[in-house]
Amino acid sequence: MPGGRLTQQERQRIAAGLAHGLSYAEIARRLDRPTSTISREVARNGGPGGYRPEQAHRETVQRARRGTPVPPRAAEAPGSTVEAEIIELAVRTGLPRMTARVHLDLLLSEDGRRTAAELTRRLRVSPASVSVAVNYLVQHGYVRRERDPQRRRDIYVIDDDAWYHSIVISSRQTLDSAQAAIAGAETLGLDSPVGQRLTRAGTFLERISLDMMESADRWRSLLA
């Protein structure tokens, strides 16, 4: 495994990987570098949305020539690394990277509220990117949309009850898939190999989704 500082070419490959939504682990694998090296590199140079390979390389070279350490905001900002790791975990579970970034920014806000303009400014991304992300989050119950009638703008809110709604929505979607599988089995014939396979899958998914919804209702009081 190569050691030493990242090269300019490696930084360009990191930027390309981020642009294509690759996880830090996948980028690290392609560069034959530790994942921690990639996460620190990105965290100290603008984060996933603000990483600029040329600027990162130039500042690293300048620091090396001066013999100065990484600026305190990068070296002493464990929160940045933690946030990057949380985003990576969300991406590995299937959440789009931009959606994960928006979700985390809402989670870490003081009152759990942001406008689209605030998200755009804070994450340094386009309004269109924020729009796609918040629509996904609203659709899946992670956040809710409120309307500010005085300023004619939407406010996106995340609260404790969002966890309940996201679980219920996900479980209902799984239940719909289960029922579709069972219906398909009946159409194709319950005694046929395909029908039997669909029946087993549908029954399994149906039980799991119902259990999840029942559990969410049972433990919802913990969020109060």
CSV table of C-alpha atoms in Angstrom, one decimal:
chain,number,residue,atom,x,y,z
A,1,MET,CA,0.0,0.0,0.0
A,2,PRO,CA,1.5,3.4,-1.0
A,3,GLY,CA,2.3,5.8,1.7
A,4,GLY,CA,3.2,9.5,1.9
A,5,ARG,CA,1.3,12.5,0.7
A,6,LEU,CA,-1.4,12.3,-1.9
A,7,THR,CA,-0.4,13.3,-5.4
A,8,GLN,CA,-2.2,15.8,-7.5
A,9,GLN,CA,-3.5,13.0,-9.7
A,10,GLU,CA,-4.8,11.1,-6.7
A,11,ARG,CA,-6.6,14.3,-5.6
A,12,GLN,CA,-8.2,14.6,-9.0
A,13,ARG,CA,-9.4,11.0,-8.8
A,14,ILE,CA,-10.9,11.7,-5.4
A,15,ALA,CA,-12.8,14.7,-6.8
A,16,ALA,CA,-14.0,12.5,-9.7
A,17,GLY,CA,-15.1,9.8,-7.3
A,18,LEU,CA,-17.0,12.3,-5.2
A,19,ALA,CA,-18.7,13.7,-8.3
A,20,HIS,CA,-19.9,10.2,-9.2
A,21,GLY,CA,-21.2,9.6,-5.7
A,22,LEU,CA,-18.6,7.0,-4.7
A,23,SER,CA,-18.1,6.2,-1.0
A,24,TYR,CA,-14.8,7.1,0.7
A,25,ALA,CA,-14.2,3.3,1.0
A,26,GLU,CA,-14.6,2.8,-2.8
A,27,ILE,CA,-12.4,5.8,-3.6
A,28,ALA,CA,-9.8,4.5,-1.1
A,29,ARG,CA,-9.9,1.0,-2.7
A,30,ARG,CA,-9.3,2.4,-6.2
A,31,LEU,CA,-6.4,4.5,-5.0
A,32,ASP,CA,-5.0,1.7,-2.7
A,33,ARG,CA,-5.1,4.1,0.2
A,34,PRO,CA,-6.7,3.8,3.7
A,35,THR,CA,-10.3,5.0,3.9
A,36,SER,CA,-9.2,7.3,6.8
A,37,THR,CA,-6.8,9.0,4.5
A,38,ILE,CA,-9.6,9.9,2.0
A,39,SER,CA,-12.0,11.0,4.7
A,40,ARG,CA,-9.4,13.3,6.3
A,41,GLU,CA,-8.3,14.7,3.0
A,42,VAL,CA,-11.9,15.6,2.0
A,43,ALA,CA,-12.9,16.9,5.5
A,44,ARG,CA,-9.9,19.3,5.7
A,45,ASN,CA,-10.4,20.6,2.2
A,46,GLY,CA,-14.0,21.8,1.9
A,47,GLY,CA,-15.9,18.6,2.5
A,48,PRO,CA,-17.7,16.4,-0.1
A,49,GLY,CA,-19.5,19.4,-1.7
A,50,GLY,CA,-16.6,21.8,-1.7
A,51,TYR,CA,-13.6,19.6,-2.4
A,52,ARG,CA,-11.3,21.2,-5.0
A,53,PRO,CA,-8.3,19.0,-5.9
A,54,GLU,CA,-6.1,21.8,-7.3
A,55,GLN,CA,-6.6,24.0,-4.3
A,56,ALA,CA,-6.1,21.1,-1.9
A,57,HIS,CA,-2.9,20.1,-3.5
A,58,ARG,CA,-1.6,23.7,-3.7
A,59,GLU,CA,-2.3,24.3,0.0
A,60,THR,CA,-0.6,21.0,1.0
A,61,VAL,CA,2.5,21.9,-1.0
A,62,GLN,CA,2.6,25.3,0.5
A,63,ARG,CA,2.3,24.0,4.0
A,64,ALA,CA,5.1,21.5,3.4
A,65,ARG,CA,7.4,24.2,2.1
A,66,ARG,CA,6.7,26.4,5.1
A,67,GLY,CA,6.9,23.4,7.5
A,68,THR,CA,3.5,24.4,8.9
A,69,PRO,CA,0.9,22.0,10.2
A,70,VAL,CA,-2.6,21.6,8.8
A,71,PRO,CA,-4.7,24.7,9.9
A,72,PRO,CA,-6.6,24.2,13.2
A,73,ARG,CA,-9.9,24.2,11.5
A,74,ALA,CA,-8.9,21.0,9.7
A,75,ALA,CA,-6.7,19.3,12.2
A,76,GLU,CA,-8.8,20.1,15.2
A,77,ALA,CA,-12.2,19.6,13.7
A,78,PRO,CA,-13.3,16.1,14.8
A,79,GLY,CA,-16.9,17.1,14.0
A,80,SER,CA,-16.1,17.4,10.3
A,81,THR,CA,-14.7,13.8,10.3
A,82,VAL,CA,-17.6,12.5,12.2
A,83,GLU,CA,-20.1,14.2,9.8
A,84,ALA,CA,-18.2,12.7,6.9
A,85,GLU,CA,-18.4,9.2,8.4
A,86,ILE,CA,-22.1,9.6,9.1
A,87,ILE,CA,-22.7,10.6,5.5
A,88,GLU,CA,-20.7,7.6,4.3
A,89,LEU,CA,-22.8,5.3,6.5
A,90,ALA,CA,-26.0,6.7,5.0
A,91,VAL,CA,-24.6,6.4,1.4
A,92,ARG,CA,-23.8,2.7,2.1
A,93,THR,CA,-27.4,2.1,3.1
A,94,GLY,CA,-28.6,3.4,-0.3
A,95,LEU,CA,-29.2,7.1,0.5
A,96,PRO,CA,-28.0,9.5,-2.3
A,97,ARG,CA,-25.0,11.5,-1.2
A,98,MET,CA,-26.6,14.9,-1.6
A,99,THR,CA,-29.7,13.7,0.2
A,100,ALA,CA,-27.6,12.4,3.1
A,101,ARG,CA,-25.8,15.8,3.3
A,102,VAL,CA,-29.1,17.7,3.4
A,103,HIS,CA,-30.5,15.2,6.0
A,104,LEU,CA,-27.5,15.5,8.2
A,105,ASP,CA,-27.5,19.3,8.0
A,106,LEU,CA,-31.1,19.4,9.2
A,107,LEU,CA,-30.3,16.9,11.9
A,108,LEU,CA,-27.5,19.1,13.2
A,109,SER,CA,-29.4,22.4,13.0
A,110,GLU,CA,-30.3,23.9,16.4
A,111,ASP,CA,-34.1,23.9,15.9
A,112,GLY,CA,-34.3,21.3,13.1
A,113,ARG,CA,-35.5,23.8,10.6
A,114,ARG,CA,-33.9,25.1,7.4
A,115,THR,CA,-35.2,26.9,4.3
A,116,ALA,CA,-34.1,25.8,0.8
A,117,ALA,CA,-32.0,28.9,0.5
A,118,GLU,CA,-30.2,28.2,3.8
A,119,LEU,CA,-29.4,24.6,2.7
A,120,THR,CA,-28.1,25.9,-0.6
A,121,ARG,CA,-25.9,28.4,1.1
A,122,ARG,CA,-24.6,26.1,3.8
A,123,LEU,CA,-23.8,23.2,1.6
A,124,ARG,CA,-22.6,25.3,-1.3
A,125,VAL,CA,-24.7,23.5,-3.9
A,126,SER,CA,-27.3,24.4,-6.5
A,127,PRO,CA,-31.0,25.0,-5.6
A,128,ALA,CA,-31.9,22.2,-7.9
A,129,SER,CA,-29.7,19.7,-6.0
A,130,VAL,CA,-31.3,20.8,-2.7
A,131,SER,CA,-34.8,20.5,-4.3
A,132,VAL,CA,-34.2,16.9,-5.3
A,133,ALA,CA,-32.8,16.0,-1.9
A,134,VAL,CA,-35.6,17.5,0.2
A,135,ASN,CA,-38.3,16.1,-2.1
A,136,TYR,CA,-36.8,12.6,-1.5
A,137,LEU,CA,-36.6,13.3,2.3
A,138,VAL,CA,-40.2,14.5,2.4
A,139,GLN,CA,-41.5,11.6,0.3
A,140,HIS,CA,-39.8,9.1,2.6
A,141,GLY,CA,-40.9,10.8,5.8
A,142,TYR,CA,-37.5,12.0,7.0
A,143,VAL,CA,-38.6,15.6,7.1
A,144,ARG,CA,-41.8,17.5,6.6
A,145,ARG,CA,-42.5,20.7,4.6
A,146,GLU,CA,-44.1,23.8,6.2
A,147,ARG,CA,-45.2,26.9,4.4
A,148,ASP,CA,-44.2,30.4,5.6
A,149,PRO,CA,-47.2,32.4,4.3
A,150,GLN,CA,-45.6,35.8,5.1
A,151,ARG,CA,-42.4,35.2,3.1
A,152,ARG,CA,-43.9,32.7,0.7
A,153,ARG,CA,-41.3,30.1,1.1
A,154,ASP,CA,-41.1,26.5,2.3
A,155,ILE,CA,-39.4,25.5,5.5
A,156,TYR,CA,-38.1,22.0,5.9
A,157,VAL,CA,-38.4,20.5,9.4
A,158,ILE,CA,-37.0,17.5,11.0
A,159,ASP,CA,-38.2,16.5,14.5
A,160,ASP,CA,-38.2,13.4,16.7
A,161,ASP,CA,-41.5,12.1,15.1
A,162,ALA,CA,-39.8,12.0,11.7
A,163,TRP,CA,-38.1,8.7,12.7
A,164,TYR,CA,-41.5,7.2,13.3
A,165,HIS,CA,-42.9,8.4,10.0
A,166,SER,CA,-39.9,7.2,8.0
A,167,ILE,CA,-40.2,3.7,9.5
A,168,VAL,CA,-43.9,3.5,8.8
A,169,ILE,CA,-43.5,4.8,5.2
A,170,SER,CA,-40.7,2.3,4.5
A,171,SER,CA,-42.7,-0.6,6.0
A,172,ARG,CA,-45.8,0.3,4.0
A,173,GLN,CA,-43.7,0.3,0.8
A,174,THR,CA,-42.3,-3.1,1.7
A,175,LEU,CA,-45.8,-4.3,2.5
A,176,ASP,CA,-47.0,-3.2,-1.0
A,177,SER,CA,-44.1,-5.2,-2.5
A,178,ALA,CA,-45.1,-8.2,-0.4
A,179,GLN,CA,-48.7,-8.1,-1.5
A,180,ALA,CA,-47.7,-7.6,-5.1
A,181,ALA,CA,-45.5,-10.8,-4.9
A,182,ILE,CA,-48.4,-12.8,-3.3
A,183,ALA,CA,-50.8,-11.5,-6.0
A,184,GLY,CA,-48.3,-12.5,-8.7
A,185,ALA,CA,-48.0,-16.0,-7.1
A,186,GLU,CA,-51.8,-16.4,-7.3
A,187,THR,CA,-51.8,-15.3,-11.0
A,188,LEU,CA,-49.0,-17.7,-12.0
A,189,GLY,CA,-50.3,-20.5,-9.9
A,190,LEU,CA,-49.5,-21.3,-6.3
A,191,ASP,CA,-48.3,-24.8,-7.1
A,192,SER,CA,-45.8,-23.6,-9.8
A,193,PRO,CA,-42.2,-23.2,-8.9
A,194,VAL,CA,-42.4,-19.4,-9.6
A,195,GLY,CA,-45.6,-19.1,-7.6
A,196,GLN,CA,-44.1,-20.9,-4.6
A,197,ARG,CA,-41.0,-18.7,-4.7
A,198,LEU,CA,-43.1,-15.5,-4.9
A,199,THR,CA,-45.3,-16.8,-2.1
A,200,ARG,CA,-42.4,-17.4,0.2
A,201,ALA,CA,-40.9,-14.0,-0.5
A,202,GLY,CA,-44.2,-12.2,-0.2
A,203,THR,CA,-45.1,-13.9,3.1
A,204,PHE,CA,-41.6,-13.1,4.5
A,205,LEU,CA,-41.8,-9.5,3.5
A,206,GLU,CA,-45.3,-9.1,4.7
A,207,ARG,CA,-44.5,-10.4,8.2
A,208,ILE,CA,-41.4,-8.3,8.5
A,209,SER,CA,-43.2,-5.1,7.4
A,210,LEU,CA,-46.2,-5.7,9.8
A,211,ASP,CA,-43.8,-6.4,12.6
A,212,MET,CA,-41.9,-3.1,11.9
A,213,MET,CA,-45.1,-1.1,11.9
A,214,GLU,CA,-46.3,-2.7,15.1
A,215,SER,CA,-42.9,-2.1,16.8
A,216,ALA,CA,-42.9,1.5,15.6
A,217,ASP,CA,-46.3,2.1,17.2
A,218,ARG,CA,-45.3,0.3,20.4
A,219,TRP,CA,-42.1,2.4,20.9
A,220,ARG,CA,-43.3,5.7,19.5
A,221,SER,CA,-43.7,7.0,23.1
A,222,LEU,CA,-39.9,7.0,23.4
A,223,LEU,CA,-39.8,9.9,20.9
A,224,ALA,CA,-42.3,12.1,22.9
